[in-house]
XYZ file of C-alpha atoms in Angstrom:
609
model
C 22.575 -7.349 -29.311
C 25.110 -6.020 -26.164
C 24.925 -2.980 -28.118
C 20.954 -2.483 -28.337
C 20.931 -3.599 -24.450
C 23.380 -0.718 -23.605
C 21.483 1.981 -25.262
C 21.820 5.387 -26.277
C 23.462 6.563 -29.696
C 26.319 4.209 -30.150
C 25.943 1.599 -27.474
C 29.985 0.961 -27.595
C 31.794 0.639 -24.620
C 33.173 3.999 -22.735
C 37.108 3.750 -22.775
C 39.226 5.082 -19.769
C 38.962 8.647 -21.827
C 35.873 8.255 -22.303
C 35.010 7.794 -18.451
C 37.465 11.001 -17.379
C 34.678 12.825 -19.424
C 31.772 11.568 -18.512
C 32.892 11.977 -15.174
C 33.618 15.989 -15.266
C 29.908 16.050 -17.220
C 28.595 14.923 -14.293
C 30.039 17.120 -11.919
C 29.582 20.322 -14.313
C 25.911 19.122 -14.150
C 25.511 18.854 -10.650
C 27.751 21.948 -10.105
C 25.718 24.729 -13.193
C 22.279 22.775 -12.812
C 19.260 21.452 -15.013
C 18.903 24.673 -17.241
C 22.823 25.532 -17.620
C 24.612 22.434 -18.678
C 24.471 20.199 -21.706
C 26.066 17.084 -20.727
C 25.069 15.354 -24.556
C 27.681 17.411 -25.916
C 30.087 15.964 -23.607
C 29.847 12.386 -25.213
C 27.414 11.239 -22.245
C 24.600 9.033 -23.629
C 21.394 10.563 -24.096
C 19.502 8.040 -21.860
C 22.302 8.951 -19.287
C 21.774 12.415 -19.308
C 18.017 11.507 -18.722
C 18.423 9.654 -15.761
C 20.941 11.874 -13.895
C 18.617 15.308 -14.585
C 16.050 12.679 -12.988
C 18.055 12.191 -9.830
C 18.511 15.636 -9.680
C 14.705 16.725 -9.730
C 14.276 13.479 -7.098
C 16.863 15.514 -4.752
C 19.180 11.906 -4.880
C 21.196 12.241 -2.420
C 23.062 9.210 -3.475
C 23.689 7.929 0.317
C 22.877 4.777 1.857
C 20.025 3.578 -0.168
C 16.902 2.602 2.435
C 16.424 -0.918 3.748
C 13.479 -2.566 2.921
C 13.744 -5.343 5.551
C 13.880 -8.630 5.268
C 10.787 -9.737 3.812
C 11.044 -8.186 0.689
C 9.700 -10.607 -1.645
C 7.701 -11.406 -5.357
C 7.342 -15.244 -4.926
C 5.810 -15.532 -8.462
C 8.991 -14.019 -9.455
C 11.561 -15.935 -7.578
C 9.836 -19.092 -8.402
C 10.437 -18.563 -12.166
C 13.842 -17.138 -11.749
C 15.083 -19.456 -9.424
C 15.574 -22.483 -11.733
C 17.096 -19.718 -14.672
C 19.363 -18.069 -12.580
C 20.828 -21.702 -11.354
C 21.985 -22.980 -14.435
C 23.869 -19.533 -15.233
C 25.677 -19.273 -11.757
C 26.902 -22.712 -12.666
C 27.939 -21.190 -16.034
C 29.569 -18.212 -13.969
C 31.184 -20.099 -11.492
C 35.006 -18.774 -12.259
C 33.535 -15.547 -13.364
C 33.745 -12.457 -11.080
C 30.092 -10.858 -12.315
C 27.722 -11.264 -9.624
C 23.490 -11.568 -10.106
C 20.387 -9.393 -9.008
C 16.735 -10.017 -9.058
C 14.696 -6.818 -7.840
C 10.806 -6.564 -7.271
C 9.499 -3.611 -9.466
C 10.108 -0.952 -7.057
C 14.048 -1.922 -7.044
C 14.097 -3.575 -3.832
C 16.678 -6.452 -3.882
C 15.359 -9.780 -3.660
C 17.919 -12.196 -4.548
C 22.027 -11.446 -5.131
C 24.482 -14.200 -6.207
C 28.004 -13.840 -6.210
C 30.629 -16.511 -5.909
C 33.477 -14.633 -5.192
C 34.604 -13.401 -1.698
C 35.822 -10.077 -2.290
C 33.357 -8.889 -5.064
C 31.157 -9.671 -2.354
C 33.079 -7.769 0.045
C 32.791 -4.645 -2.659
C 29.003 -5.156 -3.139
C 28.591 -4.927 0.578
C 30.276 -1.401 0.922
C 27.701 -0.162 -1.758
C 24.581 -1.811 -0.205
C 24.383 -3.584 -3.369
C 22.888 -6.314 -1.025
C 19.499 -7.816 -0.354
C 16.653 -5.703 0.390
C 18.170 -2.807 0.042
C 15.991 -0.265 -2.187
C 18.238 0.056 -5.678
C 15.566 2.365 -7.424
C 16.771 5.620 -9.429
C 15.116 7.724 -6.867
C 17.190 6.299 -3.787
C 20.378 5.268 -5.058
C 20.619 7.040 -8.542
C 21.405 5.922 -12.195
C 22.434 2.086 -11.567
C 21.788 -0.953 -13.629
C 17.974 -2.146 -12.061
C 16.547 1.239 -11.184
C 17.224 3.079 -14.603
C 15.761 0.198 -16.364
C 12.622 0.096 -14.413
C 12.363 4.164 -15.304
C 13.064 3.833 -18.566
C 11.626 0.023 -18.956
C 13.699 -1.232 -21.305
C 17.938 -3.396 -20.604
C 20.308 -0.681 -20.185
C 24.276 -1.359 -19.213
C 25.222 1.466 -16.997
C 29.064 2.090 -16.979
C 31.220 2.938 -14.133
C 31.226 6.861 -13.714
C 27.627 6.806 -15.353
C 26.348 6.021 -12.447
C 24.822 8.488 -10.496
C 26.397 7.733 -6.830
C 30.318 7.995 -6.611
C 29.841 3.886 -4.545
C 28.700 2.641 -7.526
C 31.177 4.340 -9.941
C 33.733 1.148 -9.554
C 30.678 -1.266 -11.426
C 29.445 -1.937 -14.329
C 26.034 -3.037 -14.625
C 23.606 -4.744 -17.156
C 19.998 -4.791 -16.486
C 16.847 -5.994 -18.042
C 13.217 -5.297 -16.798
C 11.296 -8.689 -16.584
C 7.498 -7.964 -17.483
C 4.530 -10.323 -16.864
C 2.949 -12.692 -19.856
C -0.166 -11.391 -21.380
C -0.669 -8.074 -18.795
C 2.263 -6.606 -19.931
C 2.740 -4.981 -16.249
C 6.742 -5.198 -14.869
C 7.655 -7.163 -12.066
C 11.055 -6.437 -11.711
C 14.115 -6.700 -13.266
C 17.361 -9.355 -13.768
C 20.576 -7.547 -13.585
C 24.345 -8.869 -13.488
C 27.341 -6.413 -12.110
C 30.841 -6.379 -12.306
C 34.026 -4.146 -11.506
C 34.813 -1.799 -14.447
C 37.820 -3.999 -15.585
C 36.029 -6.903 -15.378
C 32.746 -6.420 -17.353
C 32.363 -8.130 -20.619
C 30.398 -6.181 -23.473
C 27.996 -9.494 -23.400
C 26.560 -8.603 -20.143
C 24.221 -6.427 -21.574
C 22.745 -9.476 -24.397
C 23.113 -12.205 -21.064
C 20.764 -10.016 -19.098
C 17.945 -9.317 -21.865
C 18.401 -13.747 -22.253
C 18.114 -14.190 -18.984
C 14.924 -12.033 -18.541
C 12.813 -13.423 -21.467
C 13.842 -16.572 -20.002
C 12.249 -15.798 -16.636
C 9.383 -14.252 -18.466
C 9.220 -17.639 -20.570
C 8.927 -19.556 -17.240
C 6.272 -17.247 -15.702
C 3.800 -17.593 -18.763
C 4.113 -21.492 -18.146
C 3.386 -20.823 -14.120
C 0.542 -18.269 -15.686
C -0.889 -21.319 -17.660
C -0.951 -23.575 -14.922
C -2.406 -21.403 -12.215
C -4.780 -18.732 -14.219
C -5.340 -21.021 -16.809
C -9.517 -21.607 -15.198
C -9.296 -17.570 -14.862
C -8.765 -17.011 -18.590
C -11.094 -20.104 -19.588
C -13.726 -18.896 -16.751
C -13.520 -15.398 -18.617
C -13.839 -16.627 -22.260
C -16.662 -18.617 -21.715
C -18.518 -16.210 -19.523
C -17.932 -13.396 -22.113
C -19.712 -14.674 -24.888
C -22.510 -12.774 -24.337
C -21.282 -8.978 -24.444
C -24.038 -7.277 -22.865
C -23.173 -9.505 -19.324
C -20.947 -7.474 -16.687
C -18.830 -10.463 -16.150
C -15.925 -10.264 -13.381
C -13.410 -12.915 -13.090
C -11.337 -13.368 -9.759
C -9.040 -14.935 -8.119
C -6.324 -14.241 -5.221
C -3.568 -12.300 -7.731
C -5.651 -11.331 -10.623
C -8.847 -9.960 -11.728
C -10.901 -9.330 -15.257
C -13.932 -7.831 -16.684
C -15.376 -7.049 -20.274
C -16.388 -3.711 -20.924
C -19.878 -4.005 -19.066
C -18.280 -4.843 -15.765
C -15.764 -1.901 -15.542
C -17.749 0.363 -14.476
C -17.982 -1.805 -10.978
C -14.207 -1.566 -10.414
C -11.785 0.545 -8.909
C -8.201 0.466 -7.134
C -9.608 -0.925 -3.678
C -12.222 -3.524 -5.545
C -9.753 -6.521 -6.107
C -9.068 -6.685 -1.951
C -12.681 -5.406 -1.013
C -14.383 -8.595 -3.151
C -11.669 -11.120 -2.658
C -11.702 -10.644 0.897
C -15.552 -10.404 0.846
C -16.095 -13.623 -0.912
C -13.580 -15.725 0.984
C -15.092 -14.981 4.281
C -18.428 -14.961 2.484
C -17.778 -18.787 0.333
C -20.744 -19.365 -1.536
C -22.218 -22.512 -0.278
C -22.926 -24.109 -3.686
C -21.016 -23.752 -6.970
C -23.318 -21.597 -8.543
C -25.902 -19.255 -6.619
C -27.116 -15.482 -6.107
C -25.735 -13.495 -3.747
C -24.848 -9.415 -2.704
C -21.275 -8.248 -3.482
C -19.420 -5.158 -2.733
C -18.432 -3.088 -5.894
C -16.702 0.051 -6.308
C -20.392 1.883 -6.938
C -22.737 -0.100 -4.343
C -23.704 -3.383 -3.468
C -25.205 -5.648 -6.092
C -26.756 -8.615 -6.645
C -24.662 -11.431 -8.841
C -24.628 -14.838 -9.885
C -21.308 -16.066 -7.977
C -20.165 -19.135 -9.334
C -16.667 -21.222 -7.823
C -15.053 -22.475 -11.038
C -11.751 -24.037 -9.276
C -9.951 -24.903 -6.582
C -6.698 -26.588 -7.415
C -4.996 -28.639 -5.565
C -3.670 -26.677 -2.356
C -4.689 -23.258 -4.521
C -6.994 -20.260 -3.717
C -10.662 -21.028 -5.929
C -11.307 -18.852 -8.539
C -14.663 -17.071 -9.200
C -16.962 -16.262 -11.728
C -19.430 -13.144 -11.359
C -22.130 -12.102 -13.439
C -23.561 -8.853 -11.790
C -27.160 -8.991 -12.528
C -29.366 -5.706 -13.982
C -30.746 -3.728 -11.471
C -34.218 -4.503 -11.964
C -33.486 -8.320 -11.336
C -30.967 -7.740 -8.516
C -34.498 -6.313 -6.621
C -36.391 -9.544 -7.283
C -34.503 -11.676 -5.413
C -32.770 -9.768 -2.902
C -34.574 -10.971 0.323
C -35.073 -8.154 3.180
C -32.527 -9.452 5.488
C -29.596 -9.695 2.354
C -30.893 -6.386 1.523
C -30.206 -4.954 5.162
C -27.009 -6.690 5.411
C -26.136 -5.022 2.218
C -27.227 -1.894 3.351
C -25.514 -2.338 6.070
C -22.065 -3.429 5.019
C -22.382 -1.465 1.596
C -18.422 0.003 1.149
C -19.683 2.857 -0.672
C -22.050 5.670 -1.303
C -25.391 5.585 -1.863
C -26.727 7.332 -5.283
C -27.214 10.715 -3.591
C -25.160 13.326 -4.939
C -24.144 14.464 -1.366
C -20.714 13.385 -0.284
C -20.664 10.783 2.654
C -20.177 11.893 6.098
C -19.482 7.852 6.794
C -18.184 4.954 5.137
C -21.190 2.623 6.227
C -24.171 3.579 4.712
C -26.822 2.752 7.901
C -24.773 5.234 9.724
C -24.318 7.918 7.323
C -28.277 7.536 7.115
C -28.760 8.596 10.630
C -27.016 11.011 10.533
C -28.934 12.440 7.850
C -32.064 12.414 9.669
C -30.030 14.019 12.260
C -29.336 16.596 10.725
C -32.802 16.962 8.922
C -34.364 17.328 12.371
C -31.897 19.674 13.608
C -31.515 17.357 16.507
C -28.375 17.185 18.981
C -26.259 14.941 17.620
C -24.313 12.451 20.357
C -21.650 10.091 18.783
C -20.753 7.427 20.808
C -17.644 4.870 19.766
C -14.819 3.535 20.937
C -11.634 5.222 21.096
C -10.183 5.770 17.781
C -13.184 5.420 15.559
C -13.109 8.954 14.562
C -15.521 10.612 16.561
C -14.513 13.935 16.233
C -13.733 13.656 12.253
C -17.119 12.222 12.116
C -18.225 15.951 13.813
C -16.430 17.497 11.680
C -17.045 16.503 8.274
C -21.093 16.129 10.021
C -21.214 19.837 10.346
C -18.903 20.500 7.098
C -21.443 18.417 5.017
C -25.045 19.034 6.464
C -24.439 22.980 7.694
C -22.174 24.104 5.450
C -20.162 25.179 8.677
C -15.959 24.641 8.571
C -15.188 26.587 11.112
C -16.796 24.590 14.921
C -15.842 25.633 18.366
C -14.869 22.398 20.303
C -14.731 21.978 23.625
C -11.941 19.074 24.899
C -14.174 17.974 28.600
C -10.819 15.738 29.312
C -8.976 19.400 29.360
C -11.628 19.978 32.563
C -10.922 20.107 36.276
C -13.956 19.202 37.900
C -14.300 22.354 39.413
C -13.211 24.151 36.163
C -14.725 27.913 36.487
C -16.864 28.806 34.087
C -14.784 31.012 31.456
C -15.240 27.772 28.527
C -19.066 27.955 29.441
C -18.625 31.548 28.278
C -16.406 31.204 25.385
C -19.021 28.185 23.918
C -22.148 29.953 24.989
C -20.336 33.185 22.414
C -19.728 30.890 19.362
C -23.096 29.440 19.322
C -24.575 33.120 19.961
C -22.297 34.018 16.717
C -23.796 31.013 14.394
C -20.510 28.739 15.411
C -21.310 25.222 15.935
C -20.150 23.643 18.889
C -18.304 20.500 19.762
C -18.160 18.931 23.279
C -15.505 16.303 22.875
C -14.823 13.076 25.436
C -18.215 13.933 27.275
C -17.588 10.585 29.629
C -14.696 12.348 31.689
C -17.371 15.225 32.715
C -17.729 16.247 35.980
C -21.501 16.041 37.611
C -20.567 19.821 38.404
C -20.840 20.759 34.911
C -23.534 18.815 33.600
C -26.080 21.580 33.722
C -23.695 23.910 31.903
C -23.680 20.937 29.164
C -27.282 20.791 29.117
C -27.643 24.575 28.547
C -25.344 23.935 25.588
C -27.258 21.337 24.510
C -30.506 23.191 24.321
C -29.334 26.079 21.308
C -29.683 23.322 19.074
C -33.241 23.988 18.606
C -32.595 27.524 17.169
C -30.546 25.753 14.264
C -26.980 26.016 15.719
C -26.086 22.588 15.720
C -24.136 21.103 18.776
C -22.592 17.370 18.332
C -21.238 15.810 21.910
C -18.790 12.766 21.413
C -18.326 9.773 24.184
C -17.271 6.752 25.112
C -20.530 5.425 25.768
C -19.137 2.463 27.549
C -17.142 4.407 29.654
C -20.260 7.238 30.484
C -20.690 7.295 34.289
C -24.644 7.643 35.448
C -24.964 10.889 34.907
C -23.449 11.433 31.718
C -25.604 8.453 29.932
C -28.426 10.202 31.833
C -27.605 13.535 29.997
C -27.157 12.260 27.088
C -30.661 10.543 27.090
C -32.449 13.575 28.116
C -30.901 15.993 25.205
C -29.017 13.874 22.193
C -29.716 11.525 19.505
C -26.674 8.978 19.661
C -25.631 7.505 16.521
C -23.331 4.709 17.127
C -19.984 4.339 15.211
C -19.083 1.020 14.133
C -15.378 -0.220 15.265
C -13.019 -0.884 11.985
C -12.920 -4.473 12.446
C -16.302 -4.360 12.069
C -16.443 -3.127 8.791
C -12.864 -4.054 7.164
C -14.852 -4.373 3.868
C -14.609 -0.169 4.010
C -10.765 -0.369 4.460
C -9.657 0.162 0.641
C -12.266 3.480 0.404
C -10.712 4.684 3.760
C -7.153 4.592 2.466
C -8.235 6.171 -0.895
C -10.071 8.800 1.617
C -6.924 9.471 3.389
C -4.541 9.656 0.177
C -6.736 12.434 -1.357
C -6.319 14.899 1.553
C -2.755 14.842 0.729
C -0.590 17.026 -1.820
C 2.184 16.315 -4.048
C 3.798 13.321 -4.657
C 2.328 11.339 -1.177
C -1.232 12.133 -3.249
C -0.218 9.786 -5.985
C 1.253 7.162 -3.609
C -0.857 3.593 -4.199
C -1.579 0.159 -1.897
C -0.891 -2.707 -3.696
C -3.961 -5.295 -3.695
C -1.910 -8.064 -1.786
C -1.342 -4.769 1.083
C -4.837 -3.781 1.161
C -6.091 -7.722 1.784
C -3.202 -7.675 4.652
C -4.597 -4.289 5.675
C -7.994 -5.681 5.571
C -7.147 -9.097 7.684
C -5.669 -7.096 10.637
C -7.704 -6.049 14.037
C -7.151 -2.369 14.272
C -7.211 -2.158 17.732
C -6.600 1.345 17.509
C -9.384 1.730 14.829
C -9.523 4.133 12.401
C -6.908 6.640 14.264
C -4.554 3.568 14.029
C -5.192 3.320 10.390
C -4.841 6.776 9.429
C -1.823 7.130 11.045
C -0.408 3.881 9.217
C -1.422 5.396 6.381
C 0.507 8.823 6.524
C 3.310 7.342 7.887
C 3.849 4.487 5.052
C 3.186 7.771 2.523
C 5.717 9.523 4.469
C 8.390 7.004 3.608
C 7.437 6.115 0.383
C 5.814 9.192 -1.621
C 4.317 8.511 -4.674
C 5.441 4.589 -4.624
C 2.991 1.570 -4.958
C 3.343 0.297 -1.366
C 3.879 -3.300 -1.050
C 3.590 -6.097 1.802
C 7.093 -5.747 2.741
C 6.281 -2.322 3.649
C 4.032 -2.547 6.076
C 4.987 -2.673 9.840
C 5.926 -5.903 11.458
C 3.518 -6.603 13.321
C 0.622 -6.020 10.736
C 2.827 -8.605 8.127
C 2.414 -10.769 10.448
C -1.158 -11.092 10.015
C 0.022 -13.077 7.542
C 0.177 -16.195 9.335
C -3.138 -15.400 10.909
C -1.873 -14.474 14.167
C -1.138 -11.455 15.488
C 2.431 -10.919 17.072
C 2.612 -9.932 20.636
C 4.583 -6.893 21.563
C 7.779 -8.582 23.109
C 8.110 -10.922 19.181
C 7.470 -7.749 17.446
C 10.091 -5.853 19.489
C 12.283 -9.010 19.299
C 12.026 -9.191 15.709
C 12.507 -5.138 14.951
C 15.820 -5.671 16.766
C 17.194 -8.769 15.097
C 16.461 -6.907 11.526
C 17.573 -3.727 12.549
C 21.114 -5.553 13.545
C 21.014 -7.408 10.036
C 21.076 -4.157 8.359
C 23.314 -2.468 10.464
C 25.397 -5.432 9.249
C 24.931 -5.838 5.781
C 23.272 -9.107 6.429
C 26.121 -10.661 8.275
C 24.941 -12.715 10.753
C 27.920 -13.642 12.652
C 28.538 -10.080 13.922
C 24.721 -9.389 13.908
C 24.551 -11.926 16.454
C 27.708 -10.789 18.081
C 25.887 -7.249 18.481
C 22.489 -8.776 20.371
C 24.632 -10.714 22.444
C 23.593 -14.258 21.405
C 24.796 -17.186 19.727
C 24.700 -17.532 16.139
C 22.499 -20.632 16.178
C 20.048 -18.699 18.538
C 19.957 -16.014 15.837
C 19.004 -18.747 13.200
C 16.468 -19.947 15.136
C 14.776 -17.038 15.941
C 15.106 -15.529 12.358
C 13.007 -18.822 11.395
C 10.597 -18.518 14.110
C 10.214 -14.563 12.883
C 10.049 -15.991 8.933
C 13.697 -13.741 8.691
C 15.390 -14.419 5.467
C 18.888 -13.025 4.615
């Protein structure tokens, strides 16, 4: 069984020789290439070889491996490994092997090692927690190679793809969830070379069935009215049924069609803020397609647990029956996607996107008035992209203005609209009453089918600009993104498919999209886009999780927001932990307070170390 777990052709244990060899393989790899070297004829395993050409494509640079933070975490995970990996550190009390459990991106949730100076060692390789031990950061090692390859692997001192980790030898084991099949990490053990045993490798593939053992019992108990709910609600095919709760969510065949990546958050988040009043009764939903009309039932609420719902989504033609005109509106209203035309959407909220189809239909000036951040001038853009055809728009910036500005950009706009160039006049509440008219002779063109769009701040619009703006435009009104959160999930999957290469394929986990979803946005839609490309900067192509997200938007969390001097404070206190390996004597030392202080405030900032 240690054999199997190791992998490869033989499985057997590299000898000193053996290790000299693989060693030089390795650097004649890195040194001739991909294309020029064949390591397998070197006596280097064949899932080896697989893994290093892997780090090599993934430019490893086999550094310091990225912090995570803190709050790293996979409580379903923990919970069933917690009682597991207690009875074996009593087993390995005497024994210098110390234990890892890592979330399925190879972040490091949990390390246990007895000994002082293994710990010491462990330290100096960031082998610590929440530190990020996938293949792509750190290179071939125990946890991330298993998670590529999904299956135990031991990984043997110079097979390792980093030169810090070359002194180990690891065992790991990817730990998958009951019934879904879908990993959630793995269990891994680690020694120094001369002190691994050749049973690490059967220990760890124990150890993770028993975790996985332990999580179909916690699967029983919590998801057991999920899988009943499901059962019983499937018996008649033809039904789109949808089961939900707060982790999980199923449908036969019928339903499918209504889901999509964002439609786990979207409903959960809809129907918890939306609790139907009785157990059983009719009601709009968002779905990936539209809204629809369903029967919503609430089949449990445990004790202390999220309920769980049932959803039949009824036919169209009996969804129109008993929609009433103000559900209908609402729906309309709130709807998170497209209508049936064919024509893309200029905005996520159907009402709006409606308007500014008649806009456009009319040829009328088009004024958009929202509050900063709500994406005025994308809205302008993609406006005259989708109705005129037109990508290439001459915008004026008014904020750029002096107030007695001469009248050279009066010119230059007058000349693009002569040409057939649309024309934006952007942050039209910082004009100048001197150079209103010239905005009103702007304005007029429209009528000869060169469209103009103006943006403001309607709130902000002195007299004579909301006088302007009465005389000459049809305002449309964007919503702020709190008010439609329900549209958050379709914004995100917006914003990913603008992007190229590996940051396209880069994914939101559900319990990050219902974080995403909770939080204000007080910087609206800008706010969110740039949280977006930054997370997808950091993390290309990776499924990002809670612990990802920035401070202050975890700790929406608790359902308060954090004010600026806790999330500086609490920035700072993780940043020292890091800088520190977790130590929190010195990390304290470096802030300049006391080491009880430092407890207390990483409790009061829900720190863990």
């Amino acid at each position: 069984m240690a054999q199997r777990a190791a992998g490869g052709k033989s499985g057997r244990v590299a000898g000193p020789l053996d290790q000299e060899r693989i060693r030089r393989a390795k650097e004649e790899l890195l040194a001739k290439g991909l294309l020029d070297s064949d390591t397998l004829h070197s006596g280097v395993r064949e899932v080896i070889d697989r893994s290093w050409r892997r780090c090599i494509g993934e430019e490893v640079q086999s550094v310091q491996p990225p912090h995570r933070g803190s709050l790293v975490t996979n409580s379903a995970l923990e919970e069933a490994a917690e009682p597991v990996l207690a009875r074996l550190a009593d087993h390995l009390a005497d024994v210098r092997v110390a234990m890892f459990l890592s979330d399925s991106s190879g972040n490091i949730l949990s390390r246990k090692a007895s000994e002082p100076r293994q710990r010491s060692r462990l330290d100096s390789a960031y082998a610590a927690e929440g530190f990020d031990f996938s293949e792509r950061t750190i290179g071939t090692n125990g946890m991330g190679t298993s998670l590529a390859e999904r299956r135990p692997l031991v990984i043997q001192g110079n097979e390792h793809f980093s030169e810090r980790l070359a002194a180990f030898s690891c065992a790991g084991a990817p730990v998958f969830e009951p019934f879904t099949g879908r990993m959630l990490g793995t269990f891994s053990l680690a020694a120094n070379t001369e002190d691994a045993s050749p049973l690490m490798g059967a220990i760890t593939v124990d150890v993770g069935r028993q975790i996985e053992s332990n999580l179909a019992a916690t699967l029983e108990m919590h998801d057991h009215a999920l899988v009943r709910s499901y059962l019983y609600a499937n018996r008649n095919k033809r039904d789109q049924v949808i089961v939900i709760n707060e982790q999980t969510m199923f449908a036969n065949t019928a339903g499918l069609s209504h889901l999509g990546p964002g439609t786990h958050a979207m409903l959960w988040h809809y129907l918890n803020d939306n609790t139907p009043t009785r157990d059983k009764c009719r009601m709009p939903i968002p779905l990936q397609s539209e809204w629809h009309e369903a029967e919503v039932e609430m089949i449990d609420r445990g004790s202390g647990s999220s309920p769980t719902y049932m959803i039949r989504v009824l036919p169209e033609q009996d969804s129109g029956l008993r929609l009433g005109r103000g559900e209908a509106a609402t729906a309309r209203r709130r709807s998170p996607t497209a209508t049936r035309s064919p024509r893309p959407r200029v905005h996520p909220v159907p009402a709006v996107d409606e308007q500014l189809s008649l806009v456009a239909r009319h040829r009328e000036c088009l004024a958009l008035d929202g509050g900063p951040g709500t994406g005025k001038l994308h809205t302008a853009v993609a406006f005259l992209r989708t109705h005129f055809a037109q990508q290439d728009s001459h915008v004026v910036d008014v904020a750029t203005l002096l107030p007695d500005e001469g009248p050279q950009w009066f010119v230059a706009a007058t000349a693009a609209l002569e040409s057939g160039r649309p024309v934006i006049v952007q942050h039209l509440q910082d004009l100048a009453p001197l150079q209103v008219n010239r905005v009103k002779a702007l304005m007029r063109p429209a009528e000869s089918h060169v469209p103009v769009v103006v943006t403001v701040e309607g709130d902000s619009a002195p007299a004579h600009v909301s006088s302007l703006i009465s005389q000459m435009a049809t305002t449309v009104a964007l919503p702020d993104l709190r008010d439609m959160s329900e549209h958050i999930p379709g914004l995100i999957d917006a914003a990913l498919s603008e992007l190229e290469g590996s940051e396209h394929s880069t994914k939101f986990s559900s319990e990050a999209q219902q974080l995403l979803i909770r939080w204000s946005w007080p910087g609206n839609l800008a706010e969110l886009r740039r949280t977006v490309e930054q997370l997808v900067r950091r993390m290309p192509g990776r499924v990002i999780q809670i612990a990802d997200l920035p401070a202050q938007i975890q700790g929406a969390r608790s359902g308060r927001r954090l004010s600026m001097i806790e999330t500086s404070e609490r920035e700072t206190i993780l940043r020292a932990l890091q800088q520190f390996s977790g130590n929190r004597s010195k990390a304290a030392e470096a802030l300049g307070i006391g080491r009880t202080t430092l407890y207390r405030k990483m409790q009061a900032h829900n720190i863990e170390v």
